[in-house]
Amino acid sequence: MYVADSRADADPSAGSTTGIAGGTTGIARSTARVSAVVAPTVFALGAVSLITDVSSEMVTAVLPLYLVTGLGLSPLGFGLLDGIYNGFSALVRLAGGHLADRGGGRHKWVAGIGYAVSAACKPLLLLAHTLTPIGLILAADRTGKGLRTAPRDALISLSSTPENRGRAFGVHRAMDTAGALLGPLVAFLILRATVDGYDAVFTVSFCVAVVGVLVLVLFVPGGKRAGERGPGGRGSGPGARERTAVEHPRPRPTLRAAFALLARRDLRRITVCALLLGLATVSDSFVYLLLQRRLGVPDRWFALLPLGTAAAFLLLAVPLGRLADRVGRWRVFLAGHGALLLAYALLLTSWHGTALPYAVLLLHGAFYAATDGVLMAVASDSVPEQLRSSGLALVQTGQAAARFVCSLGFGAAWTLWGDRTALMASAVALAVCAAFAFTLRPGRSVLEPAP
């Protein structure tokens, strides 16, 4: 999709003087240094995500145990709520992306509304004790997530160059995961220090979420097109570069134009692969419940299980993002699903060694590090700037809807046939979908570095 920058291709017949050659080399080196810089917008959004993830992961860490043990829900009932929690945002992601694009690049403010909606839902969990109100609150919380995710990722994409986009998403996901690492730890400490531990967790979670919204409002750039300034802060950033590099004409930011993006072969293939792989991706909460049952983890230690995933994600997000920029993003994306398949295999074995939880959680974190930000970097290469939020939202919608279906199906299979059979079916489905995704990979010109 991208053509070479004409400034980088010197005419051999014009290079007869040392001065011109030296000047060209200096420009190339300067451009390389600028491309290696991660934009301040990425760090600001990373700080917002870090704080917000502390809040959300505090709830996520205790929610499975709270619902299954505290409220006595069956695996099917928990699967329904978990599906709502992870998949309901699929209904509003495209709306959030479209509003950000249609508003002339108001990505920050659409994202801010999403963060605020999620924050407002945290104290409502104090009042809900049955399936229906909890489901409604989780649906509202995920509505906020759906509104903010595509505009936030579009800001990251627009603030980065195509060459370092994987690294930029890796930096953001690493900061985001630092919050995911702290959230369960804070929840664990609150549960040990208080009598009504769950209520205290929900209250503190709300306070932290409010801080995240304030950081977004005060520190994230909110110009009409924050991405156009680029890492250097002037008009030569990635936004300007892509406007000269994209071969397609500028589409208007309408819903029709957003859906028309699926006519692009690469984006269509990316969306289909994300959907298929999402259908076989077991929810994090089920993974932690499976580990608890296999190892007999006491309830008071359950909230610490997500720390293993978060720690691996934090350590691997930036290295795998850089690797994706160098060797090909689609290869790294599929390798991440290979790590998840290996984690499933370990859970299905009869091994009960002390290293089992560490191995499973390491592979689980590696899966997210190799897929979460990398998928958005892959999709960004196939979407024009004017529809960046909408295009990313299309991919996210397919993936989130698929994971919603997976949570429902896995919960039903666990209830009917047991956890082992349900996980075996998911592992087989993941292997088949990954093999199909390998054959359906998008074009080399978009996703892999030039030879």
Tab-separated table of C-alpha atoms in Angstrom:
chain	number	residue	atom	x	y	z
A	1	MET	CA	0.000	0.000	0.000
A	2	TYR	CA	2.838	2.359	0.701
A	3	VAL	CA	5.210	3.647	-1.920
A	4	ALA	CA	8.765	4.646	-1.251
A	5	ASP	CA	9.501	8.181	-0.103
A	6	SER	CA	11.067	9.946	-3.061
A	7	ARG	CA	13.516	11.719	-0.801
A	8	ALA	CA	15.124	8.407	0.080
A	9	ASP	CA	15.841	7.442	-3.530
A	10	ALA	CA	18.738	9.492	-4.807
A	11	ASP	CA	19.308	9.665	-8.535
A	12	PRO	CA	22.677	8.011	-9.299
A	13	SER	CA	23.432	10.549	-11.969
A	14	ALA	CA	22.960	13.363	-9.454
A	15	GLY	CA	25.313	11.856	-6.889
A	16	SER	CA	28.589	12.894	-8.494
A	17	THR	CA	29.652	15.195	-5.674
A	18	THR	CA	30.660	14.191	-2.182
A	19	GLY	CA	28.565	16.957	-0.698
A	20	ILE	CA	25.340	15.658	-2.193
A	21	ALA	CA	26.149	12.099	-1.162
A	22	GLY	CA	27.002	13.213	2.336
A	23	GLY	CA	23.845	15.293	2.570
A	24	THR	CA	21.708	12.364	1.420
A	25	THR	CA	23.311	10.083	4.000
A	26	GLY	CA	22.731	12.657	6.728
A	27	ILE	CA	19.060	12.996	5.794
A	28	ALA	CA	18.657	9.208	5.799
A	29	ARG	CA	20.265	8.888	9.210
A	30	SER	CA	18.184	11.747	10.595
A	31	THR	CA	15.003	10.186	9.248
A	32	ALA	CA	15.930	6.840	10.787
A	33	ARG	CA	16.496	8.488	14.165
A	34	VAL	CA	13.147	10.291	14.020
A	35	SER	CA	11.349	7.091	13.002
A	36	ALA	CA	12.791	5.304	16.021
A	37	VAL	CA	11.230	7.805	18.432
A	38	VAL	CA	7.913	6.939	20.042
A	39	ALA	CA	5.608	9.950	20.002
A	40	PRO	CA	4.676	11.709	23.293
A	41	THR	CA	1.023	10.994	22.494
A	42	VAL	CA	1.759	7.273	22.803
A	43	PHE	CA	3.301	7.736	26.252
A	44	ALA	CA	0.398	9.930	27.402
A	45	LEU	CA	-2.146	7.357	26.242
A	46	GLY	CA	-0.021	4.660	27.849
A	47	ALA	CA	-0.264	6.482	31.183
A	48	VAL	CA	-4.050	6.701	30.830
A	49	SER	CA	-4.279	3.016	30.010
A	50	LEU	CA	-1.957	2.111	32.882
A	51	ILE	CA	-4.142	3.905	35.433
A	52	THR	CA	-7.380	2.646	33.904
A	53	ASP	CA	-6.104	-0.918	33.816
A	54	VAL	CA	-5.267	-0.773	37.508
A	55	SER	CA	-8.946	0.024	38.034
A	56	SER	CA	-10.417	-2.517	35.610
A	57	GLU	CA	-8.068	-5.372	36.516
A	58	MET	CA	-8.876	-4.938	40.202
A	59	VAL	CA	-12.440	-5.882	39.290
A	60	THR	CA	-11.476	-8.515	36.722
A	61	ALA	CA	-9.178	-10.265	39.201
A	62	VAL	CA	-11.904	-10.823	41.797
A	63	LEU	CA	-14.974	-11.061	39.560
A	64	PRO	CA	-14.743	-14.796	38.663
A	65	LEU	CA	-14.427	-15.824	42.301
A	66	TYR	CA	-17.039	-13.270	43.405
A	67	LEU	CA	-19.584	-14.568	40.908
A	68	VAL	CA	-18.906	-18.306	41.132
A	69	THR	CA	-18.089	-18.643	44.844
A	70	GLY	CA	-19.743	-15.578	46.371
A	71	LEU	CA	-22.977	-15.537	44.341
A	72	GLY	CA	-23.000	-19.237	43.426
A	73	LEU	CA	-23.321	-18.892	39.637
A	74	SER	CA	-22.918	-21.992	37.482
A	75	PRO	CA	-20.203	-22.143	34.805
A	76	LEU	CA	-22.922	-21.461	32.216
A	77	GLY	CA	-24.129	-18.380	34.118
A	78	PHE	CA	-20.576	-17.167	34.537
A	79	GLY	CA	-19.917	-17.819	30.860
A	80	LEU	CA	-22.864	-15.570	30.000
A	81	LEU	CA	-21.582	-12.735	32.180
A	82	ASP	CA	-18.015	-13.233	31.024
A	83	GLY	CA	-19.190	-13.173	27.431
A	84	ILE	CA	-20.976	-9.892	28.108
A	85	TYR	CA	-17.866	-8.506	29.795
A	86	ASN	CA	-15.554	-9.420	26.941
A	87	GLY	CA	-17.842	-9.252	23.923
A	88	PHE	CA	-20.537	-6.649	24.503
A	89	SER	CA	-18.170	-3.899	23.409
A	90	ALA	CA	-18.407	-5.373	19.908
A	91	LEU	CA	-21.790	-3.681	19.546
A	92	VAL	CA	-20.393	-0.171	19.997
A	93	ARG	CA	-16.795	-0.317	18.748
A	94	LEU	CA	-17.770	0.654	15.225
A	95	ALA	CA	-19.919	3.491	16.568
A	96	GLY	CA	-16.971	4.802	18.591
A	97	GLY	CA	-14.645	4.596	15.608
A	98	HIS	CA	-17.142	6.304	13.319
A	99	LEU	CA	-17.825	9.143	15.778
A	100	ALA	CA	-14.100	9.814	16.124
A	101	ASP	CA	-13.561	9.894	12.347
A	102	ARG	CA	-16.757	11.787	11.565
A	103	GLY	CA	-15.972	14.444	14.166
A	104	GLY	CA	-12.943	15.626	12.236
A	105	GLY	CA	-10.420	13.655	14.239
A	106	ARG	CA	-11.916	14.071	17.725
A	107	HIS	CA	-10.441	10.787	18.854
A	108	LYS	CA	-9.503	12.072	22.298
A	109	TRP	CA	-12.985	13.167	23.261
A	110	VAL	CA	-14.755	10.041	22.058
A	111	ALA	CA	-12.203	7.985	23.970
A	112	GLY	CA	-12.749	10.210	27.022
A	113	ILE	CA	-16.486	9.509	26.998
A	114	GLY	CA	-15.737	5.801	26.924
A	115	TYR	CA	-13.343	6.023	29.863
A	116	ALA	CA	-15.888	8.072	31.846
A	117	VAL	CA	-18.728	5.596	31.221
A	118	SER	CA	-16.577	2.686	32.439
A	119	ALA	CA	-15.523	4.628	35.535
A	120	ALA	CA	-19.144	5.404	36.424
A	121	CYS	CA	-20.028	1.690	36.380
A	122	LYS	CA	-17.575	0.659	39.117
A	123	PRO	CA	-19.565	1.888	42.169
A	124	LEU	CA	-22.768	0.374	40.754
A	125	LEU	CA	-21.319	-3.104	41.402
A	126	LEU	CA	-21.789	-2.336	45.105
A	127	LEU	CA	-25.557	-2.386	44.579
A	128	ALA	CA	-25.903	-5.450	42.340
A	129	HIS	CA	-26.154	-8.975	43.770
A	130	THR	CA	-28.083	-10.938	41.135
A	131	LEU	CA	-27.434	-12.002	37.566
A	132	THR	CA	-29.550	-9.423	35.710
A	133	PRO	CA	-28.285	-6.166	37.292
A	134	ILE	CA	-24.689	-7.389	37.245
A	135	GLY	CA	-25.075	-8.228	33.569
A	136	LEU	CA	-26.461	-4.749	32.826
A	137	ILE	CA	-23.622	-3.052	34.692
A	138	LEU	CA	-20.987	-5.127	32.915
A	139	ALA	CA	-22.674	-4.353	29.584
A	140	ALA	CA	-22.492	-0.617	30.335
A	141	ASP	CA	-18.848	-0.937	31.396
A	142	ARG	CA	-17.978	-2.711	28.155
A	143	THR	CA	-19.916	-0.084	26.208
A	144	GLY	CA	-17.409	2.428	27.548
A	145	LYS	CA	-14.542	0.168	26.509
A	146	GLY	CA	-16.036	-0.235	23.059
A	147	LEU	CA	-16.309	3.521	22.600
A	148	ARG	CA	-12.721	4.257	23.627
A	149	THR	CA	-10.655	1.437	22.147
A	150	ALA	CA	-10.712	2.254	18.431
A	151	PRO	CA	-10.188	6.053	18.868
A	152	ARG	CA	-7.318	5.391	21.278
A	153	ASP	CA	-5.625	2.933	18.932
A	154	ALA	CA	-6.191	5.321	16.026
A	155	LEU	CA	-4.360	8.052	17.965
A	156	ILE	CA	-1.438	5.674	18.511
A	157	SER	CA	-1.407	4.710	14.846
A	158	LEU	CA	-1.635	8.290	13.579
A	159	SER	CA	1.167	9.352	15.927
A	160	SER	CA	3.539	6.705	14.540
A	161	THR	CA	5.268	5.971	11.261
A	162	PRO	CA	4.464	2.755	9.376
A	163	GLU	CA	8.016	1.545	10.077
A	164	ASN	CA	7.803	1.795	13.890
A	165	ARG	CA	4.092	1.206	14.401
A	166	GLY	CA	4.610	-2.197	15.971
A	167	ARG	CA	7.028	-0.685	18.489
A	168	ALA	CA	4.600	2.134	19.306
A	169	PHE	CA	1.780	-0.306	20.009
A	170	GLY	CA	4.220	-2.451	21.982
A	171	VAL	CA	5.173	0.506	24.206
A	172	HIS	CA	1.528	1.369	24.791
A	173	ARG	CA	0.566	-2.241	25.545
A	174	ALA	CA	3.522	-2.554	27.919
A	175	MET	CA	2.363	0.501	29.886
A	176	ASP	CA	-1.206	-0.782	29.762
A	177	THR	CA	-0.031	-4.133	31.093
A	178	ALA	CA	1.876	-2.480	33.930
A	179	GLY	CA	-1.558	-1.432	35.150
A	180	ALA	CA	-2.830	-4.959	34.631
A	181	LEU	CA	0.058	-6.136	36.794
A	182	LEU	CA	-0.699	-3.686	39.590
A	183	GLY	CA	-4.484	-4.111	39.563
A	184	PRO	CA	-4.674	-7.714	40.833
A	185	LEU	CA	-1.978	-6.951	43.415
A	186	VAL	CA	-3.969	-4.010	44.776
A	187	ALA	CA	-7.120	-6.162	44.830
A	188	PHE	CA	-5.258	-8.913	46.680
A	189	LEU	CA	-4.006	-6.478	49.336
A	190	ILE	CA	-7.466	-4.975	49.780
A	191	LEU	CA	-9.083	-8.400	50.196
A	192	ARG	CA	-6.565	-9.319	52.882
A	193	ALA	CA	-6.839	-6.014	54.730
A	194	THR	CA	-10.627	-5.514	54.837
A	195	VAL	CA	-13.666	-7.358	56.092
A	196	ASP	CA	-16.013	-6.549	53.199
A	197	GLY	CA	-13.257	-7.022	50.674
A	198	TYR	CA	-15.265	-7.043	47.447
A	199	ASP	CA	-17.047	-3.769	48.238
A	200	ALA	CA	-13.711	-2.139	49.067
A	201	VAL	CA	-12.226	-3.345	45.778
A	202	PHE	CA	-15.093	-1.853	43.778
A	203	THR	CA	-14.839	1.470	45.636
A	204	VAL	CA	-11.090	1.872	45.165
A	205	SER	CA	-11.449	0.805	41.538
A	206	PHE	CA	-13.843	3.704	40.923
A	207	CYS	CA	-11.471	6.246	42.469
A	208	VAL	CA	-8.563	5.044	40.341
A	209	ALA	CA	-10.691	5.136	37.175
A	210	VAL	CA	-11.561	8.787	37.812
A	211	VAL	CA	-7.840	9.605	37.983
A	212	GLY	CA	-7.364	7.954	34.594
A	213	VAL	CA	-10.064	10.138	33.026
A	214	LEU	CA	-8.429	13.272	34.465
A	215	VAL	CA	-5.030	12.304	33.031
A	216	LEU	CA	-6.608	11.842	29.596
A	217	VAL	CA	-8.285	15.259	29.715
A	218	LEU	CA	-5.205	17.095	30.967
A	219	PHE	CA	-2.282	15.438	29.190
A	220	VAL	CA	-3.367	13.764	25.944
A	221	PRO	CA	-3.161	16.148	22.935
A	222	GLY	CA	-6.573	17.037	21.625
A	223	GLY	CA	-5.913	18.835	18.360
A	224	LYS	CA	-7.943	18.208	15.267
A	225	ARG	CA	-5.373	15.688	14.037
A	226	ALA	CA	-2.903	14.878	16.755
A	227	GLY	CA	-1.209	12.337	14.532
A	228	GLU	CA	-0.226	14.860	11.880
A	229	ARG	CA	2.406	16.422	14.092
A	230	GLY	CA	4.209	13.086	14.407
A	231	PRO	CA	7.040	12.289	16.804
A	232	GLY	CA	8.886	15.400	15.784
A	233	GLY	CA	5.951	17.634	16.584
A	234	ARG	CA	5.902	19.336	13.135
A	235	GLY	CA	4.233	18.814	9.846
A	236	SER	CA	6.536	16.030	8.685
A	237	GLY	CA	5.037	13.369	10.951
A	238	PRO	CA	3.465	10.084	9.938
A	239	GLY	CA	0.136	11.678	9.110
A	240	ALA	CA	1.761	13.860	6.449
A	241	ARG	CA	3.824	10.949	5.198
A	242	GLU	CA	0.854	8.654	4.787
A	243	ARG	CA	-1.113	11.313	2.941
A	244	THR	CA	1.569	11.256	0.236
A	245	ALA	CA	2.042	7.484	0.409
A	246	VAL	CA	-1.460	6.003	0.372
A	247	GLU	CA	-2.413	5.045	-3.113
A	248	HIS	CA	-6.179	5.277	-2.632
A	249	PRO	CA	-8.162	8.527	-2.782
A	250	ARG	CA	-9.375	10.119	0.436
A	251	PRO	CA	-12.740	8.605	1.444
A	252	ARG	CA	-15.279	10.575	3.430
A	253	PRO	CA	-15.722	9.357	7.034
A	254	THR	CA	-19.187	7.836	6.738
A	255	LEU	CA	-20.511	4.492	7.943
A	256	ARG	CA	-20.889	3.379	4.344
A	257	ALA	CA	-17.244	4.206	3.696
A	258	ALA	CA	-16.261	2.348	6.878
A	259	PHE	CA	-17.992	-0.860	5.795
A	260	ALA	CA	-16.624	-0.375	2.287
A	261	LEU	CA	-13.150	-0.861	3.776
A	262	LEU	CA	-13.912	-4.579	3.821
A	263	ALA	CA	-13.642	-4.469	0.037
A	264	ARG	CA	-9.898	-4.135	0.572
A	265	ARG	CA	-8.526	-7.650	0.407
A	266	ASP	CA	-5.931	-7.265	3.152
A	267	LEU	CA	-8.306	-5.725	5.707
A	268	ARG	CA	-10.985	-8.277	4.891
A	269	ARG	CA	-8.562	-11.136	5.445
A	270	ILE	CA	-7.300	-9.618	8.695
A	271	THR	CA	-10.870	-9.234	9.966
A	272	VAL	CA	-11.855	-12.788	9.029
A	273	CYS	CA	-8.749	-14.234	10.689
A	274	ALA	CA	-9.284	-12.195	13.861
A	275	LEU	CA	-12.886	-13.408	14.012
A	276	LEU	CA	-12.031	-17.084	13.487
A	277	LEU	CA	-9.197	-17.071	16.024
A	278	GLY	CA	-11.408	-15.230	18.513
A	279	LEU	CA	-13.933	-18.079	18.300
A	280	ALA	CA	-11.322	-20.424	19.809
A	281	THR	CA	-9.765	-18.048	22.365
A	282	VAL	CA	-10.878	-19.068	25.854
A	283	SER	CA	-11.492	-16.138	28.187
A	284	ASP	CA	-8.770	-15.231	30.683
A	285	SER	CA	-11.165	-15.836	33.571
A	286	PHE	CA	-11.777	-19.421	32.480
A	287	VAL	CA	-8.025	-19.996	32.171
A	288	TYR	CA	-7.538	-18.839	35.754
A	289	LEU	CA	-10.457	-20.958	36.991
A	290	LEU	CA	-8.970	-23.990	35.228
A	291	LEU	CA	-5.610	-23.363	36.872
A	292	GLN	CA	-7.232	-22.987	40.275
A	293	ARG	CA	-9.059	-26.293	39.918
A	294	ARG	CA	-5.995	-28.141	38.619
A	295	LEU	CA	-3.735	-26.927	41.421
A	296	GLY	CA	-6.207	-26.353	44.243
A	297	VAL	CA	-5.264	-22.680	44.608
A	298	PRO	CA	-6.889	-21.202	47.759
A	299	ASP	CA	-9.484	-18.509	47.160
A	300	ARG	CA	-7.366	-15.822	48.832
A	301	TRP	CA	-4.585	-16.350	46.272
A	302	PHE	CA	-6.834	-16.430	43.214
A	303	ALA	CA	-6.520	-12.680	42.550
A	304	LEU	CA	-2.762	-13.118	42.020
A	305	LEU	CA	-3.081	-15.472	39.036
A	306	PRO	CA	-3.515	-12.612	36.503
A	307	LEU	CA	-0.175	-11.236	37.690
A	308	GLY	CA	1.654	-13.994	35.829
A	309	THR	CA	-0.037	-13.148	32.536
A	310	ALA	CA	0.480	-9.415	33.067
A	311	ALA	CA	4.163	-9.827	33.972
A	312	ALA	CA	4.888	-11.855	30.826
A	313	PHE	CA	2.902	-9.394	28.712
A	314	LEU	CA	4.808	-6.454	30.212
A	315	LEU	CA	8.224	-8.008	29.566
A	316	LEU	CA	7.478	-9.183	26.030
A	317	ALA	CA	5.220	-6.463	24.544
A	318	VAL	CA	7.972	-4.096	23.368
A	319	PRO	CA	10.452	-6.790	22.163
A	320	LEU	CA	7.739	-8.605	20.218
A	321	GLY	CA	6.457	-5.323	18.794
A	322	ARG	CA	9.945	-4.511	17.514
A	323	LEU	CA	10.327	-8.073	16.225
A	324	ALA	CA	7.041	-7.724	14.343
A	325	ASP	CA	8.335	-4.580	12.618
A	326	ARG	CA	11.476	-6.435	11.551
A	327	VAL	CA	10.382	-9.962	10.571
A	328	GLY	CA	6.711	-9.479	9.705
A	329	ARG	CA	3.698	-8.707	11.873
A	330	TRP	CA	1.551	-11.560	10.647
A	331	ARG	CA	4.207	-14.120	11.553
A	332	VAL	CA	4.424	-12.804	15.103
A	333	PHE	CA	0.627	-12.653	15.350
A	334	LEU	CA	0.240	-16.325	14.416
A	335	ALA	CA	3.166	-17.336	16.642
A	336	GLY	CA	1.281	-15.784	19.560
A	337	HIS	CA	-1.641	-18.123	18.939
A	338	GLY	CA	0.841	-20.969	18.862
A	339	ALA	CA	1.884	-19.990	22.395
A	340	LEU	CA	-1.771	-19.995	23.484
A	341	LEU	CA	-2.269	-23.449	21.969
A	342	LEU	CA	0.729	-24.713	23.938
A	343	ALA	CA	-0.785	-23.269	27.132
A	344	TYR	CA	-3.989	-25.200	26.450
A	345	ALA	CA	-1.948	-28.351	25.909
A	346	LEU	CA	-0.224	-27.936	29.277
A	347	LEU	CA	-3.600	-27.541	31.003
A	348	LEU	CA	-4.796	-30.754	29.348
A	349	THR	CA	-1.819	-32.855	30.467
A	350	SER	CA	-1.685	-34.797	33.715
A	351	TRP	CA	1.303	-32.763	34.883
A	352	HIS	CA	0.765	-31.155	38.299
A	353	GLY	CA	4.252	-29.831	38.937
A	354	THR	CA	4.955	-26.545	40.680
A	355	ALA	CA	6.188	-25.084	37.382
A	356	LEU	CA	2.823	-25.620	35.662
A	357	PRO	CA	1.198	-22.270	36.601
A	358	TYR	CA	4.362	-20.357	35.707
A	359	ALA	CA	4.594	-22.028	32.292
A	360	VAL	CA	0.896	-21.542	31.497
A	361	LEU	CA	0.853	-17.906	32.574
A	362	LEU	CA	4.092	-17.164	30.709
A	363	LEU	CA	2.631	-18.576	27.498
A	364	HIS	CA	-0.639	-16.758	28.151
A	365	GLY	CA	1.169	-13.438	28.502
A	366	ALA	CA	3.297	-14.150	25.425
A	367	PHE	CA	0.095	-14.721	23.459
A	368	TYR	CA	-1.178	-11.246	24.325
A	369	ALA	CA	2.193	-9.599	23.728
A	370	ALA	CA	2.376	-11.122	20.246
A	371	THR	CA	-1.214	-10.426	19.210
A	372	ASP	CA	-2.911	-7.494	20.960
A	373	GLY	CA	-0.958	-4.491	19.713
A	374	VAL	CA	0.483	-6.355	16.732
A	375	LEU	CA	-2.994	-6.943	15.293
A	376	MET	CA	-3.736	-3.210	15.452
A	377	ALA	CA	-0.405	-2.443	13.790
A	378	VAL	CA	-1.236	-4.933	11.031
A	379	ALA	CA	-4.693	-3.454	10.472
A	380	SER	CA	-3.375	0.129	10.512
A	381	ASP	CA	-1.289	-0.602	7.434
A	382	SER	CA	-4.449	-1.377	5.469
A	383	VAL	CA	-6.634	1.572	6.540
A	384	PRO	CA	-6.464	5.177	5.268
A	385	GLU	CA	-5.893	7.929	7.797
A	386	GLN	CA	-9.368	9.460	7.464
A	387	LEU	CA	-11.012	6.162	8.449
A	388	ARG	CA	-8.363	4.863	10.831
A	389	SER	CA	-10.696	4.558	13.851
A	390	SER	CA	-13.477	2.969	11.815
A	391	GLY	CA	-11.130	0.485	10.149
A	392	LEU	CA	-9.572	-0.625	13.425
A	393	ALA	CA	-13.053	-0.857	14.934
A	394	LEU	CA	-14.119	-3.288	12.195
A	395	VAL	CA	-11.338	-5.680	13.154
A	396	GLN	CA	-11.960	-5.217	16.877
A	397	THR	CA	-15.699	-5.780	16.434
A	398	GLY	CA	-15.198	-9.101	14.709
A	399	GLN	CA	-12.729	-10.255	17.334
A	400	ALA	CA	-14.842	-9.119	20.310
A	401	ALA	CA	-18.026	-10.681	18.918
A	402	ALA	CA	-16.189	-13.957	18.362
A	403	ARG	CA	-14.852	-13.991	21.912
A	404	PHE	CA	-18.368	-13.339	23.210
A	405	VAL	CA	-19.569	-16.450	21.366
A	406	CYS	CA	-16.563	-18.411	22.658
A	407	SER	CA	-17.327	-17.516	26.278
A	408	LEU	CA	-20.935	-18.650	25.908
A	409	GLY	CA	-19.918	-21.846	24.152
A	410	PHE	CA	-17.132	-22.687	26.580
A	411	GLY	CA	-19.373	-22.085	29.605
A	412	ALA	CA	-22.082	-24.319	28.119
A	413	ALA	CA	-19.569	-27.045	27.207
A	414	TRP	CA	-18.074	-26.931	30.724
A	415	THR	CA	-21.549	-27.288	32.259
A	416	LEU	CA	-22.544	-30.198	29.988
A	417	TRP	CA	-19.303	-32.156	29.548
A	418	GLY	CA	-16.785	-30.839	32.054
A	419	ASP	CA	-13.863	-28.448	31.893
A	420	ARG	CA	-11.400	-30.876	30.282
A	421	THR	CA	-13.632	-31.722	27.327
A	422	ALA	CA	-14.483	-28.058	26.807
A	423	LEU	CA	-10.805	-27.096	26.739
A	424	MET	CA	-9.960	-29.970	24.392
A	425	ALA	CA	-12.589	-28.745	21.923
A	426	SER	CA	-11.227	-25.197	22.140
A	427	ALA	CA	-7.661	-26.387	21.526
A	428	VAL	CA	-8.684	-28.331	18.409
A	429	ALA	CA	-10.669	-25.353	17.122
A	430	LEU	CA	-7.730	-23.008	17.733
A	431	ALA	CA	-5.331	-25.280	15.836
A	432	VAL	CA	-7.699	-25.476	12.852
A	433	CYS	CA	-8.364	-21.724	12.809
A	434	ALA	CA	-4.648	-20.894	13.103
A	435	ALA	CA	-3.839	-23.170	10.168
A	436	PHE	CA	-6.544	-21.502	8.096
A	437	ALA	CA	-5.310	-18.027	9.102
A	438	PHE	CA	-1.823	-18.978	7.920
A	439	THR	CA	-3.145	-19.817	4.447
A	440	LEU	CA	-5.289	-16.652	4.387
A	441	ARG	CA	-2.508	-14.303	5.458
A	442	PRO	CA	-2.637	-10.771	4.009
A	443	GLY	CA	-0.229	-9.577	1.334
A	444	ARG	CA	3.503	-9.479	1.985
A	445	SER	CA	3.750	-5.897	0.727
A	446	VAL	CA	1.704	-4.626	3.643
A	447	LEU	CA	2.790	-6.785	6.508
A	448	GLU	CA	6.397	-7.759	6.011
A	449	PRO	CA	9.596	-5.811	5.576
A	450	ALA	CA	11.157	-5.484	2.186
A	451	PRO	CA	13.835	-8.151	1.466
